[in-house]
């Protein structure tokens, strides 16, 4: 992309916070599709897990394989599932995009539930273009600043160069309106991604 579209010295003046929710989400969405890495991480940590938690994780994985409708996925995503199962849940949802994503988009617009928002964003970051277009169209209707921030991250991950003006304005707005939060990091990270700097 053409750097002339950005204010002068933009990246120097606006460094990324690598501890922000957006950056952590970006990392997990990027590496979460590496099944071997995910398995290795799980194998390294499972010996430290409570046996009951391990049992719950395995039961949830079986339940994820038995989700067969968009309603099933939304209900599961809104539940209190173990974070280690997010990747499996989202990858399964991506095999049923037509059934799942329209309902997830509808709920995403008004959701205040972080677990749901983060799973939805994970799905959108790897979804077909038609659903990314729908997310762009409904963006003005999203009221939760965390949801806005994470939607902006999707636009970067999906290489939506046409969203650069939105990303710049949302970065400035979220930085100004929520100075004590890291919401502005979603659109900022998206800009970094679009310019190949993340």
PDB file of C-alpha atoms in Angstrom:
ATOM      1  CA  UNK A   1       0.000   0.000   0.000  1.00  0.00           C
ATOM      2  CA  UNK A   2       1.030   3.570  -0.611  1.00  0.00           C
ATOM      3  CA  UNK A   3       2.508   5.192   2.493  1.00  0.00           C
ATOM      4  CA  UNK A   4       1.283   8.580   1.216  1.00  0.00           C
ATOM      5  CA  UNK A   5      -2.181   7.593   2.442  1.00  0.00           C
ATOM      6  CA  UNK A   6      -0.926   7.803   6.038  1.00  0.00           C
ATOM      7  CA  UNK A   7       0.075  10.873   8.061  1.00  0.00           C
ATOM      8  CA  UNK A   8       3.828  11.516   7.985  1.00  0.00           C
ATOM      9  CA  UNK A   9       5.883   9.198  10.256  1.00  0.00           C
ATOM     10  CA  UNK A  10       2.685   7.382  11.233  1.00  0.00           C
ATOM     11  CA  UNK A  11       4.334   4.163  12.427  1.00  0.00           C
ATOM     12  CA  UNK A  12       7.050   5.983  14.350  1.00  0.00           C
ATOM     13  CA  UNK A  13       4.487   8.154  16.146  1.00  0.00           C
ATOM     14  CA  UNK A  14       2.010   5.313  16.787  1.00  0.00           C
ATOM     15  CA  UNK A  15       3.774   2.216  18.138  1.00  0.00           C
ATOM     16  CA  UNK A  16       1.908  -1.037  18.736  1.00  0.00           C
ATOM     17  CA  UNK A  17       1.169  -2.297  22.231  1.00  0.00           C
ATOM     18  CA  UNK A  18       2.087  -5.981  22.043  1.00  0.00           C
ATOM     19  CA  UNK A  19       0.174  -6.702  25.258  1.00  0.00           C
ATOM     20  CA  UNK A  20      -3.155  -5.382  23.959  1.00  0.00           C
ATOM     21  CA  UNK A  21      -6.161  -7.662  23.477  1.00  0.00           C
ATOM     22  CA  UNK A  22      -5.973  -6.965  19.731  1.00  0.00           C
ATOM     23  CA  UNK A  23      -2.351  -8.092  19.477  1.00  0.00           C
ATOM     24  CA  UNK A  24      -2.953 -11.213  21.559  1.00  0.00           C
ATOM     25  CA  UNK A  25      -6.009 -11.974  19.406  1.00  0.00           C
ATOM     26  CA  UNK A  26      -3.979 -11.443  16.245  1.00  0.00           C
ATOM     27  CA  UNK A  27      -1.317 -13.832  17.485  1.00  0.00           C
ATOM     28  CA  UNK A  28      -3.832 -16.540  18.369  1.00  0.00           C
ATOM     29  CA  UNK A  29      -5.755 -16.109  15.101  1.00  0.00           C
ATOM     30  CA  UNK A  30      -2.513 -16.353  13.122  1.00  0.00           C
ATOM     31  CA  UNK A  31      -1.008 -19.337  14.948  1.00  0.00           C
ATOM     32  CA  UNK A  32      -4.283 -21.052  15.862  1.00  0.00           C
ATOM     33  CA  UNK A  33      -4.521 -22.534  12.406  1.00  0.00           C
ATOM     34  CA  UNK A  34      -1.243 -24.370  12.882  1.00  0.00           C
ATOM     35  CA  UNK A  35      -2.609 -27.625  14.243  1.00  0.00           C
ATOM     36  CA  UNK A  36       0.815 -29.036  15.099  1.00  0.00           C
ATOM     37  CA  UNK A  37       1.763 -25.959  17.164  1.00  0.00           C
ATOM     38  CA  UNK A  38      -1.582 -25.984  18.952  1.00  0.00           C
ATOM     39  CA  UNK A  39      -1.202 -29.685  19.800  1.00  0.00           C
ATOM     40  CA  UNK A  40       2.332 -29.123  21.094  1.00  0.00           C
ATOM     41  CA  UNK A  41       1.227 -26.236  23.324  1.00  0.00           C
ATOM     42  CA  UNK A  42      -1.665 -28.290  24.693  1.00  0.00           C
ATOM     43  CA  UNK A  43       0.623 -31.271  25.362  1.00  0.00           C
ATOM     44  CA  UNK A  44       3.091 -29.036  27.216  1.00  0.00           C
ATOM     45  CA  UNK A  45       0.408 -27.543  29.468  1.00  0.00           C
ATOM     46  CA  UNK A  46      -1.950 -30.453  30.080  1.00  0.00           C
ATOM     47  CA  UNK A  47       0.247 -32.007  32.796  1.00  0.00           C
ATOM     48  CA  UNK A  48      -0.295 -28.827  34.841  1.00  0.00           C
ATOM     49  CA  UNK A  49      -4.072 -28.872  34.372  1.00  0.00           C
ATOM     50  CA  UNK A  50      -6.593 -29.986  36.919  1.00  0.00           C
ATOM     51  CA  UNK A  51      -7.907 -33.473  35.915  1.00  0.00           C
ATOM     52  CA  UNK A  52     -11.502 -32.193  35.959  1.00  0.00           C
ATOM     53  CA  UNK A  53     -10.599 -29.371  33.571  1.00  0.00           C
ATOM     54  CA  UNK A  54      -8.931 -31.868  31.232  1.00  0.00           C
ATOM     55  CA  UNK A  55     -12.056 -34.010  31.285  1.00  0.00           C
ATOM     56  CA  UNK A  56     -14.221 -30.950  30.539  1.00  0.00           C
ATOM     57  CA  UNK A  57     -11.954 -29.983  27.623  1.00  0.00           C
ATOM     58  CA  UNK A  58     -12.328 -33.436  26.080  1.00  0.00           C
ATOM     59  CA  UNK A  59     -16.110 -33.424  26.586  1.00  0.00           C
ATOM     60  CA  UNK A  60     -16.362 -29.985  24.972  1.00  0.00           C
ATOM     61  CA  UNK A  61     -14.315 -31.149  21.984  1.00  0.00           C
ATOM     62  CA  UNK A  62     -16.776 -33.979  21.464  1.00  0.00           C
ATOM     63  CA  UNK A  63     -19.675 -31.534  21.808  1.00  0.00           C
ATOM     64  CA  UNK A  64     -18.091 -29.224  19.207  1.00  0.00           C
ATOM     65  CA  UNK A  65     -18.027 -32.065  16.694  1.00  0.00           C
ATOM     66  CA  UNK A  66     -21.760 -32.560  17.316  1.00  0.00           C
ATOM     67  CA  UNK A  67     -22.796 -28.962  16.598  1.00  0.00           C
ATOM     68  CA  UNK A  68     -24.962 -29.070  13.480  1.00  0.00           C
ATOM     69  CA  UNK A  69     -26.689 -25.698  13.134  1.00  0.00           C
ATOM     70  CA  UNK A  70     -25.952 -22.013  13.381  1.00  0.00           C
ATOM     71  CA  UNK A  71     -28.091 -21.867  16.517  1.00  0.00           C
ATOM     72  CA  UNK A  72     -26.009 -24.656  18.085  1.00  0.00           C
ATOM     73  CA  UNK A  73     -22.809 -22.718  17.407  1.00  0.00           C
ATOM     74  CA  UNK A  74     -24.111 -19.406  18.745  1.00  0.00           C
ATOM     75  CA  UNK A  75     -25.401 -21.113  21.893  1.00  0.00           C
ATOM     76  CA  UNK A  76     -22.047 -22.840  22.438  1.00  0.00           C
ATOM     77  CA  UNK A  77     -20.056 -19.650  21.719  1.00  0.00           C
ATOM     78  CA  UNK A  78     -22.123 -17.770  24.306  1.00  0.00           C
ATOM     79  CA  UNK A  79     -21.522 -20.487  26.916  1.00  0.00           C
ATOM     80  CA  UNK A  80     -18.694 -20.852  29.357  1.00  0.00           C
ATOM     81  CA  UNK A  81     -16.408 -23.128  27.314  1.00  0.00           C
ATOM     82  CA  UNK A  82     -12.697 -23.637  27.940  1.00  0.00           C
ATOM     83  CA  UNK A  83     -10.487 -21.210  26.009  1.00  0.00           C
ATOM     84  CA  UNK A  84      -8.293 -24.080  24.805  1.00  0.00           C
ATOM     85  CA  UNK A  85     -11.234 -25.218  22.662  1.00  0.00           C
ATOM     86  CA  UNK A  86     -11.689 -21.902  20.834  1.00  0.00           C
ATOM     87  CA  UNK A  87      -9.591 -22.892  17.840  1.00  0.00           C
ATOM     88  CA  UNK A  88     -11.424 -26.216  17.405  1.00  0.00           C
ATOM     89  CA  UNK A  89     -14.773 -24.431  17.714  1.00  0.00           C
ATOM     90  CA  UNK A  90     -13.886 -21.771  15.160  1.00  0.00           C
ATOM     91  CA  UNK A  91     -12.347 -24.183  12.690  1.00  0.00           C
ATOM     92  CA  UNK A  92     -15.477 -26.337  12.853  1.00  0.00           C
ATOM     93  CA  UNK A  93     -17.664 -23.243  12.339  1.00  0.00           C
ATOM     94  CA  UNK A  94     -15.669 -22.401   9.211  1.00  0.00           C
ATOM     95  CA  UNK A  95     -16.687 -25.735   7.680  1.00  0.00           C
ATOM     96  CA  UNK A  96     -20.339 -24.562   7.927  1.00  0.00           C
ATOM     97  CA  UNK A  97     -20.039 -20.868   7.082  1.00  0.00           C
ATOM     98  CA  UNK A  98     -23.443 -20.540   5.409  1.00  0.00           C
ATOM     99  CA  UNK A  99     -25.277 -21.906   8.445  1.00  0.00           C
ATOM    100  CA  UNK A 100     -23.125 -20.320  11.151  1.00  0.00           C
ATOM    101  CA  UNK A 101     -21.788 -16.920  10.117  1.00  0.00           C
ATOM    102  CA  UNK A 102     -25.076 -15.083   9.384  1.00  0.00           C
ATOM    103  CA  UNK A 103     -26.284 -15.861  12.916  1.00  0.00           C
ATOM    104  CA  UNK A 104     -22.895 -14.985  14.444  1.00  0.00           C
ATOM    105  CA  UNK A 105     -22.909 -11.655  12.570  1.00  0.00           C
ATOM    106  CA  UNK A 106     -26.384 -10.829  13.873  1.00  0.00           C
ATOM    107  CA  UNK A 107     -25.371 -11.525  17.477  1.00  0.00           C
ATOM    108  CA  UNK A 108     -21.966  -9.810  17.050  1.00  0.00           C
ATOM    109  CA  UNK A 109     -23.629  -6.459  16.336  1.00  0.00           C
ATOM    110  CA  UNK A 110     -24.927  -6.129  19.920  1.00  0.00           C
ATOM    111  CA  UNK A 111     -22.761  -8.546  21.924  1.00  0.00           C
ATOM    112  CA  UNK A 112     -21.070  -7.405  25.118  1.00  0.00           C
ATOM    113  CA  UNK A 113     -19.655 -10.852  25.889  1.00  0.00           C
ATOM    114  CA  UNK A 114     -15.870 -11.002  25.355  1.00  0.00           C
ATOM    115  CA  UNK A 115     -15.695 -14.784  24.804  1.00  0.00           C
ATOM    116  CA  UNK A 116     -18.324 -14.575  22.071  1.00  0.00           C
ATOM    117  CA  UNK A 117     -16.729 -11.506  20.440  1.00  0.00           C
ATOM    118  CA  UNK A 118     -13.281 -13.109  20.368  1.00  0.00           C
ATOM    119  CA  UNK A 119     -14.556 -16.376  18.871  1.00  0.00           C
ATOM    120  CA  UNK A 120     -16.610 -14.466  16.292  1.00  0.00           C
ATOM    121  CA  UNK A 121     -13.597 -12.392  15.255  1.00  0.00           C
ATOM    122  CA  UNK A 122     -11.509 -15.551  14.932  1.00  0.00           C
ATOM    123  CA  UNK A 123     -14.147 -16.916  12.531  1.00  0.00           C
ATOM    124  CA  UNK A 124     -14.479 -13.658  10.547  1.00  0.00           C
ATOM    125  CA  UNK A 125     -10.691 -13.398  10.162  1.00  0.00           C
ATOM    126  CA  UNK A 126     -10.763 -16.597   8.096  1.00  0.00           C
ATOM    127  CA  UNK A 127     -14.245 -16.350   6.537  1.00  0.00           C
ATOM    128  CA  UNK A 128     -15.201 -15.944   2.896  1.00  0.00           C
ATOM    129  CA  UNK A 129     -15.221 -12.415   1.448  1.00  0.00           C
ATOM    130  CA  UNK A 130     -19.013 -12.170   1.340  1.00  0.00           C
ATOM    131  CA  UNK A 131     -19.170 -12.286   5.159  1.00  0.00           C
ATOM    132  CA  UNK A 132     -16.393  -9.728   5.522  1.00  0.00           C
ATOM    133  CA  UNK A 133     -18.415  -7.432   3.251  1.00  0.00           C
ATOM    134  CA  UNK A 134     -21.443  -7.954   5.495  1.00  0.00           C
ATOM    135  CA  UNK A 135     -19.333  -7.088   8.543  1.00  0.00           C
ATOM    136  CA  UNK A 136     -18.175  -3.883   6.825  1.00  0.00           C
ATOM    137  CA  UNK A 137     -21.783  -2.970   5.980  1.00  0.00           C
ATOM    138  CA  UNK A 138     -22.994  -3.466   9.550  1.00  0.00           C
ATOM    139  CA  UNK A 139     -19.985  -1.820  11.208  1.00  0.00           C
ATOM    140  CA  UNK A 140     -21.813   1.495  11.885  1.00  0.00           C
ATOM    141  CA  UNK A 141     -24.418  -0.455  13.893  1.00  0.00           C
ATOM    142  CA  UNK A 142     -21.866  -1.937  16.327  1.00  0.00           C
ATOM    143  CA  UNK A 143     -22.131  -0.155  19.659  1.00  0.00           C
ATOM    144  CA  UNK A 144     -19.546  -1.853  21.880  1.00  0.00           C
ATOM    145  CA  UNK A 145     -16.067  -0.247  21.523  1.00  0.00           C
ATOM    146  CA  UNK A 146     -14.312  -3.583  22.145  1.00  0.00           C
ATOM    147  CA  UNK A 147     -16.374  -5.165  19.366  1.00  0.00           C
ATOM    148  CA  UNK A 148     -15.559  -2.216  17.085  1.00  0.00           C
ATOM    149  CA  UNK A 149     -11.860  -2.589  17.835  1.00  0.00           C
ATOM    150  CA  UNK A 150     -11.860  -6.292  17.074  1.00  0.00           C
ATOM    151  CA  UNK A 151     -13.918  -5.840  13.886  1.00  0.00           C
ATOM    152  CA  UNK A 152     -11.249  -3.403  12.693  1.00  0.00           C
ATOM    153  CA  UNK A 153      -8.648  -6.091  13.331  1.00  0.00           C
ATOM    154  CA  UNK A 154     -10.610  -8.424  11.039  1.00  0.00           C
ATOM    155  CA  UNK A 155     -10.415  -5.850   8.243  1.00  0.00           C
ATOM    156  CA  UNK A 156      -6.647  -5.861   8.557  1.00  0.00           C
ATOM    157  CA  UNK A 157      -6.358  -9.631   8.719  1.00  0.00           C
ATOM    158  CA  UNK A 158      -8.612  -9.956   5.690  1.00  0.00           C
ATOM    159  CA  UNK A 159      -6.470  -7.369   3.808  1.00  0.00           C
ATOM    160  CA  UNK A 160      -9.394  -4.993   3.245  1.00  0.00           C
ATOM    161  CA  UNK A 161      -7.386  -2.050   1.893  1.00  0.00           C
ATOM    162  CA  UNK A 162     -10.573  -0.085   1.203  1.00  0.00           C
ATOM    163  CA  UNK A 163     -11.116   0.203   4.974  1.00  0.00           C
ATOM    164  CA  UNK A 164      -7.973   2.294   5.551  1.00  0.00           C
ATOM    165  CA  UNK A 165      -9.898   5.599   5.969  1.00  0.00           C
ATOM    166  CA  UNK A 166     -12.218   3.890   8.489  1.00  0.00           C
ATOM    167  CA  UNK A 167      -9.267   2.346  10.337  1.00  0.00           C
ATOM    168  CA  UNK A 168      -7.493   5.697  10.622  1.00  0.00           C
ATOM    169  CA  UNK A 169     -10.596   7.499  11.867  1.00  0.00           C
ATOM    170  CA  UNK A 170     -11.504   4.706  14.292  1.00  0.00           C
ATOM    171  CA  UNK A 171      -7.963   4.635  15.644  1.00  0.00           C
ATOM    172  CA  UNK A 172      -8.125   8.361  16.413  1.00  0.00           C
ATOM    173  CA  UNK A 173     -11.688   8.199  17.783  1.00  0.00           C
ATOM    174  CA  UNK A 174     -11.093   5.210  20.066  1.00  0.00           C
ATOM    175  CA  UNK A 175      -7.809   6.693  21.296  1.00  0.00           C
ATOM    176  CA  UNK A 176      -9.566   9.954  22.170  1.00  0.00           C
ATOM    177  CA  UNK A 177     -12.799   8.524  23.619  1.00  0.00           C
ATOM    178  CA  UNK A 178     -11.193   5.692  25.615  1.00  0.00           C
ATOM    179  CA  UNK A 179      -7.716   6.916  26.620  1.00  0.00           C
ATOM    180  CA  UNK A 180      -7.436   4.404  29.479  1.00  0.00           C
ATOM    181  CA  UNK A 181      -8.344   1.388  27.334  1.00  0.00           C
ATOM    182  CA  UNK A 182      -6.524  -0.297  24.449  1.00  0.00           C
ATOM    183  CA  UNK A 183      -9.488  -0.283  22.036  1.00  0.00           C
ATOM    184  CA  UNK A 184      -7.557   1.909  19.574  1.00  0.00           C
ATOM    185  CA  UNK A 185      -5.042  -0.918  19.150  1.00  0.00           C
ATOM    186  CA  UNK A 186      -7.463  -2.949  16.976  1.00  0.00           C
ATOM    187  CA  UNK A 187      -7.579  -0.437  14.119  1.00  0.00           C
ATOM    188  CA  UNK A 188      -3.914   0.458  14.638  1.00  0.00           C
ATOM    189  CA  UNK A 189      -2.827  -3.161  14.359  1.00  0.00           C
ATOM    190  CA  UNK A 190      -5.029  -3.551  11.270  1.00  0.00           C
ATOM    191  CA  UNK A 191      -3.131  -0.656   9.650  1.00  0.00           C
ATOM    192  CA  UNK A 192       0.185  -2.300  10.549  1.00  0.00           C
ATOM    193  CA  UNK A 193      -1.036  -5.554   8.973  1.00  0.00           C
ATOM    194  CA  UNK A 194      -2.195  -3.827   5.783  1.00  0.00           C
ATOM    195  CA  UNK A 195       1.257  -2.274   5.388  1.00  0.00           C
ATOM    196  CA  UNK A 196       3.071  -5.528   6.195  1.00  0.00           C
ATOM    197  CA  UNK A 197       4.564  -4.149   9.408  1.00  0.00           C
ATOM    198  CA  UNK A 198       2.984  -6.504  11.978  1.00  0.00           C
TER     199      UNK A 198
END
